[in-house]
mmCIF file of C-alpha atoms in Angstrom:
data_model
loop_
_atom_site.group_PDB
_atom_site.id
_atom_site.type_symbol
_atom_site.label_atom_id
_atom_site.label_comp_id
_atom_site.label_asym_id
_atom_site.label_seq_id
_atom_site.Cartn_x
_atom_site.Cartn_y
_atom_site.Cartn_z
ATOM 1 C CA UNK A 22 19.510 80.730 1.076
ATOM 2 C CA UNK A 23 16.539 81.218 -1.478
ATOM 3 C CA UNK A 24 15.073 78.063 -0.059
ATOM 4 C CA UNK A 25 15.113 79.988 3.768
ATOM 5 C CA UNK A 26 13.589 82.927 2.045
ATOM 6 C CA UNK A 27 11.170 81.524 -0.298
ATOM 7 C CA UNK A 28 9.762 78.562 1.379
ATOM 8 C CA UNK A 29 8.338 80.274 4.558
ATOM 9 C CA UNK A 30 5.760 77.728 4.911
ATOM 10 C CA UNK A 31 8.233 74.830 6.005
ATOM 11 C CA UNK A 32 9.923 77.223 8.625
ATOM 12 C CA UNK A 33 6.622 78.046 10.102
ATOM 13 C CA UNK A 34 6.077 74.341 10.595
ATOM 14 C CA UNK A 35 9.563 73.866 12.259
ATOM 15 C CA UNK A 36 8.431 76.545 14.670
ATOM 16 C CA UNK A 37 5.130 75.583 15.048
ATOM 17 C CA UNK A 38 7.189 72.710 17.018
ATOM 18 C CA UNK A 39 7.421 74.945 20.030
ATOM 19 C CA UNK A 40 4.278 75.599 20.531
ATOM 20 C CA UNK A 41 3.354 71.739 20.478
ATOM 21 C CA UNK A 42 6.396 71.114 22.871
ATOM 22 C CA UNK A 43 5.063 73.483 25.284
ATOM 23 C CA UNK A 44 1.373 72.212 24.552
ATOM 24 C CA UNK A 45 2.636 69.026 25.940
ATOM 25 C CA UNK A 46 4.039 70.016 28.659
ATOM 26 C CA UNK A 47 7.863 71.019 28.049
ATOM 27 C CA UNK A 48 8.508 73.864 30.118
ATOM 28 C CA UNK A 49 11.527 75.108 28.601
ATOM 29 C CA UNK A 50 11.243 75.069 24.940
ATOM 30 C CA UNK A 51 14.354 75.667 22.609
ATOM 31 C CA UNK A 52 13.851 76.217 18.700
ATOM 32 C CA UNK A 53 17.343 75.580 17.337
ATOM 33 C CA UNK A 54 17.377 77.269 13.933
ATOM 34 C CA UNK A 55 21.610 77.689 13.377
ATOM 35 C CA UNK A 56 21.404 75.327 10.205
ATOM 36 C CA UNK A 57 19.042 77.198 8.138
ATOM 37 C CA UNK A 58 20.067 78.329 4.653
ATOM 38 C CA UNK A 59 23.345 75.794 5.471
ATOM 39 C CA UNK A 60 23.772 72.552 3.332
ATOM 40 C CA UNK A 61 23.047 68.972 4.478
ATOM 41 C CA UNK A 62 25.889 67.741 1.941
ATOM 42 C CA UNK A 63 28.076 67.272 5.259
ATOM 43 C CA UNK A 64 30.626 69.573 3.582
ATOM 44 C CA UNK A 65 29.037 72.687 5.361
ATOM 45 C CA UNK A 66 29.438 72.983 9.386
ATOM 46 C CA UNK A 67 26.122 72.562 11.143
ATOM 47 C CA UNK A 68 26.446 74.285 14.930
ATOM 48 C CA UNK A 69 22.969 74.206 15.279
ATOM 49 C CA UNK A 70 22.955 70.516 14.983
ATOM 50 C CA UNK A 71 26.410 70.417 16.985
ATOM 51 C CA UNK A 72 24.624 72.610 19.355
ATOM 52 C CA UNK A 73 21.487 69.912 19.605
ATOM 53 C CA UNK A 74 23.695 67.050 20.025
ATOM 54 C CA UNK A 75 25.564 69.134 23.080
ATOM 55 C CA UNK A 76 22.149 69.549 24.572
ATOM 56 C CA UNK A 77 21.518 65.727 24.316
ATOM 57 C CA UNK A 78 24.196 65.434 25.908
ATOM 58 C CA UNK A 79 23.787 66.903 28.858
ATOM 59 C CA UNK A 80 20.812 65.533 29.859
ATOM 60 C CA UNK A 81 18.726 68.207 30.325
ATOM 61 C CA UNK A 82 16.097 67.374 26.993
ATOM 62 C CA UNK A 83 13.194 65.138 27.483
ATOM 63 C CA UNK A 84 12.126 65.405 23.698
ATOM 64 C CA UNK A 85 13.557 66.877 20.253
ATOM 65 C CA UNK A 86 11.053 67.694 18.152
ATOM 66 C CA UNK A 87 11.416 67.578 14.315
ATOM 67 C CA UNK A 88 9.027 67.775 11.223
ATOM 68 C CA UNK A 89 10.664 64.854 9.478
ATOM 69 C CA UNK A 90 13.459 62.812 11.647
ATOM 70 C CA UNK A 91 15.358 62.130 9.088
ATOM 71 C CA UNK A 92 15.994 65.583 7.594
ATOM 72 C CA UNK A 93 16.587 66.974 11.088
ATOM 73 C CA UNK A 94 20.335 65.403 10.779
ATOM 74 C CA UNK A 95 20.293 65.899 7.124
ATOM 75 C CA UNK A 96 22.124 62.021 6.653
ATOM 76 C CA UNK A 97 22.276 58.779 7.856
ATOM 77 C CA UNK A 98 25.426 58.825 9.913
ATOM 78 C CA UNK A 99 24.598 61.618 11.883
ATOM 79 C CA UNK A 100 20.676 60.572 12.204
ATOM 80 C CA UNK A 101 22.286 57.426 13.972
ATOM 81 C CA UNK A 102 24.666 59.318 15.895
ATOM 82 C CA UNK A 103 21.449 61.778 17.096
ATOM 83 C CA UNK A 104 19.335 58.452 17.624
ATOM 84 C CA UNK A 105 22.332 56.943 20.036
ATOM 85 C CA UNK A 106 22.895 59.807 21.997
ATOM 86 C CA UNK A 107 18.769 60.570 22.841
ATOM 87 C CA UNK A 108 18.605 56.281 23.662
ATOM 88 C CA UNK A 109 22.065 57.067 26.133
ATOM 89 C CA UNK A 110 20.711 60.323 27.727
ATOM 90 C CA UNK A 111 16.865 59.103 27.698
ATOM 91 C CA UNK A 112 15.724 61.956 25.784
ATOM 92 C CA UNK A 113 12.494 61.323 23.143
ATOM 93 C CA UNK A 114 12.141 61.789 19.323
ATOM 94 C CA UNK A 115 9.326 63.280 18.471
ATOM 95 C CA UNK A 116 7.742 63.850 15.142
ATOM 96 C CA UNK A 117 4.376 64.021 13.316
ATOM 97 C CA UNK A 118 3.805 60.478 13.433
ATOM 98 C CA UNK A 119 4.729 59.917 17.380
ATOM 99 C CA UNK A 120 6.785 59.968 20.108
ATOM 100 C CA UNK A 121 9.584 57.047 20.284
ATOM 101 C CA UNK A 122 11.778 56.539 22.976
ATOM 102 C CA UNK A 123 15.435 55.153 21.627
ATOM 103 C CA UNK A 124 15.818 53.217 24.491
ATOM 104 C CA UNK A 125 13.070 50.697 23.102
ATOM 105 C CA UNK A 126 13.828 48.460 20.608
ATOM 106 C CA UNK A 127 10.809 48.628 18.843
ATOM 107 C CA UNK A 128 11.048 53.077 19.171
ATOM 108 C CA UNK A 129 14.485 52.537 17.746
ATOM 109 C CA UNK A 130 12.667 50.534 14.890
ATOM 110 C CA UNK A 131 10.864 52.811 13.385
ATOM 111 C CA UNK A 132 13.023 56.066 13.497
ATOM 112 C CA UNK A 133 15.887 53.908 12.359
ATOM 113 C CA UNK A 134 14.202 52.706 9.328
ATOM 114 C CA UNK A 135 12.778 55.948 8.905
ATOM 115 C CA UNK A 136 16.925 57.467 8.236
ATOM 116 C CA UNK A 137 17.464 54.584 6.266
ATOM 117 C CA UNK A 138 14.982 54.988 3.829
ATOM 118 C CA UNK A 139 15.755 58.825 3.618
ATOM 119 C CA UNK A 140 19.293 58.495 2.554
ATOM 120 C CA UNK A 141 17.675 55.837 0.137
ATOM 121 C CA UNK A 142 15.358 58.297 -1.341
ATOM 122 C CA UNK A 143 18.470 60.975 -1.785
ATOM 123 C CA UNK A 144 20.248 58.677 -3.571
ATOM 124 C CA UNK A 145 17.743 57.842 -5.810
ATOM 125 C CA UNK A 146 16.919 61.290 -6.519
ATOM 126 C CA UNK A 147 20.721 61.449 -7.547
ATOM 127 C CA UNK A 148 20.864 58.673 -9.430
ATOM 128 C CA UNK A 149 17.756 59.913 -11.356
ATOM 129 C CA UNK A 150 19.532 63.377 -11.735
ATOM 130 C CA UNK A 151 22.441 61.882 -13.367
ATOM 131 C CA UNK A 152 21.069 59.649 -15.454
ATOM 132 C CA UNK A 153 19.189 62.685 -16.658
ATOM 133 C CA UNK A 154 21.651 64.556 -17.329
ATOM 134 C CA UNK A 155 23.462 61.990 -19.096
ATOM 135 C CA UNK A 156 20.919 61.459 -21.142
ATOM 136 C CA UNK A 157 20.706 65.293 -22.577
ATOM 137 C CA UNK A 158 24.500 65.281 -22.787
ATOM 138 C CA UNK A 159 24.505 62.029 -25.118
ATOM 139 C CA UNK A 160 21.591 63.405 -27.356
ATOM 140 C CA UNK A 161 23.555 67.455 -27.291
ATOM 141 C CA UNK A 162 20.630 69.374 -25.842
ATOM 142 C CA UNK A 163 22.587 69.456 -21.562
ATOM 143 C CA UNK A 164 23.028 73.042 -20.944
ATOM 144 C CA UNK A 165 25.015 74.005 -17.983
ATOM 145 C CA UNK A 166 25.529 78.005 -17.025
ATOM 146 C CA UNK A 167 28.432 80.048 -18.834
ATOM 147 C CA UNK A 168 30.922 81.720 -17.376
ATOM 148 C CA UNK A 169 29.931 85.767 -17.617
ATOM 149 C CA UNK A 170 30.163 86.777 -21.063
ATOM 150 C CA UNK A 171 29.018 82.954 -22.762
ATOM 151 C CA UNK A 172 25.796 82.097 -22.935
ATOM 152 C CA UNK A 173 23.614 79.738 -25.615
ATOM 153 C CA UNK A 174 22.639 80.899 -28.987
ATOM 154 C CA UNK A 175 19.425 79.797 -30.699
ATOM 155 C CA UNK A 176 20.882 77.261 -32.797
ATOM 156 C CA UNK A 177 22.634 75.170 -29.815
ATOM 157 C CA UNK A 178 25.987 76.771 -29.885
ATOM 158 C CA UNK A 179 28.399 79.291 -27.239
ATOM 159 C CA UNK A 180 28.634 82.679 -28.396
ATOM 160 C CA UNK A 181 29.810 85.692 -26.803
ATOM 161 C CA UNK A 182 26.890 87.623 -25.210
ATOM 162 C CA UNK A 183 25.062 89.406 -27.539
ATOM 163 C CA UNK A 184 24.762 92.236 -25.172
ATOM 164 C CA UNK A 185 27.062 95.038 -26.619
ATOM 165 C CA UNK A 186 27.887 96.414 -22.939
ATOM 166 C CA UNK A 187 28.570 92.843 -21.706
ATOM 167 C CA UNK A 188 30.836 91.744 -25.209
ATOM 168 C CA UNK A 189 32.753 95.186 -25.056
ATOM 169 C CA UNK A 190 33.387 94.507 -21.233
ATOM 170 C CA UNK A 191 34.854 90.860 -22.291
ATOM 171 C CA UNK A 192 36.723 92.011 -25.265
#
């Protein structure tokens, strides 16, 4: 949720996806916002996504509009799904780069490789997190958060708050 609050700037992008749709023509414009503040991790239900594919569905959308394809279904599986659906129901993807049409081979292409190398870049990030982490834990300086009450002293070690209040309230 901090990201939905802090980072205004990206939602005013997603939005300002409207006002292009209609700009090029869409009469009916929807902004489907459900997902925001929810995780992509696939652990988290997504009925604005759910919602999107429903509309795809029925055959009534001539475009979805998204920022960056790939983080519109948040992972590969469901990028593909998205991707099959809009090539069955004839409906475009459209982001800041162009407008493909899945039906095409060579539209599928691009927007395909585009998911792939998104989940790529994820998993690098994660391996890169781990291995960092690893790293600090071998060498003793990882520091992960304390239950209430714990927290780090100076030297490296868990103490018991050094807050009075907070100790007292433990003990």
């Amino acid at each position: 949720m901090a990201q939905v609050t802090g980072n205004l700037e990206s939602q005013r992008r997603q939005y300002d996806l409207a006002a292009a749709a209609a700009a090029a023509g869409f009469a009916s414009v929807t902004v489907i916002d459900d997902d925001l503040g929810r995780s992509g991790s696939g652990s988290t239900e997504r009925p604005g996504f759910e919602r999107l594919l429903a509309l795809v569905c029925s055959g009534n959308v001539g475009a979805v509009y998204c920022i960056e394809a790939p983080r519109l279904a948040r992972n590969g599986r469901d990028w593909h799904h998205l991707i099959d659906l809009c090539a069955l129901a004839g409906t475009l993807v459209i982001d800041p780069d162009g407008a493909y049409d899945p039906r095409l081979v060579n539209d599928r292409l691009l927007p395909g490789l585009k998911g792939t190398m998104s989940e790529y870049e994820l998993s690098l990030m994660r391996q890169r997190g781990i291995a960092a982490r690893d790293s600090k834990a071998k060498s003793g300086e990882f520091r992960f958060m304390h239950p209430p009450g714990l927290c780090w002293s100076e030297v490296g070690k868990i103490e018991i708050d050094p807050d009075e209040h907070v100790a007292e309230t433990i003990r």
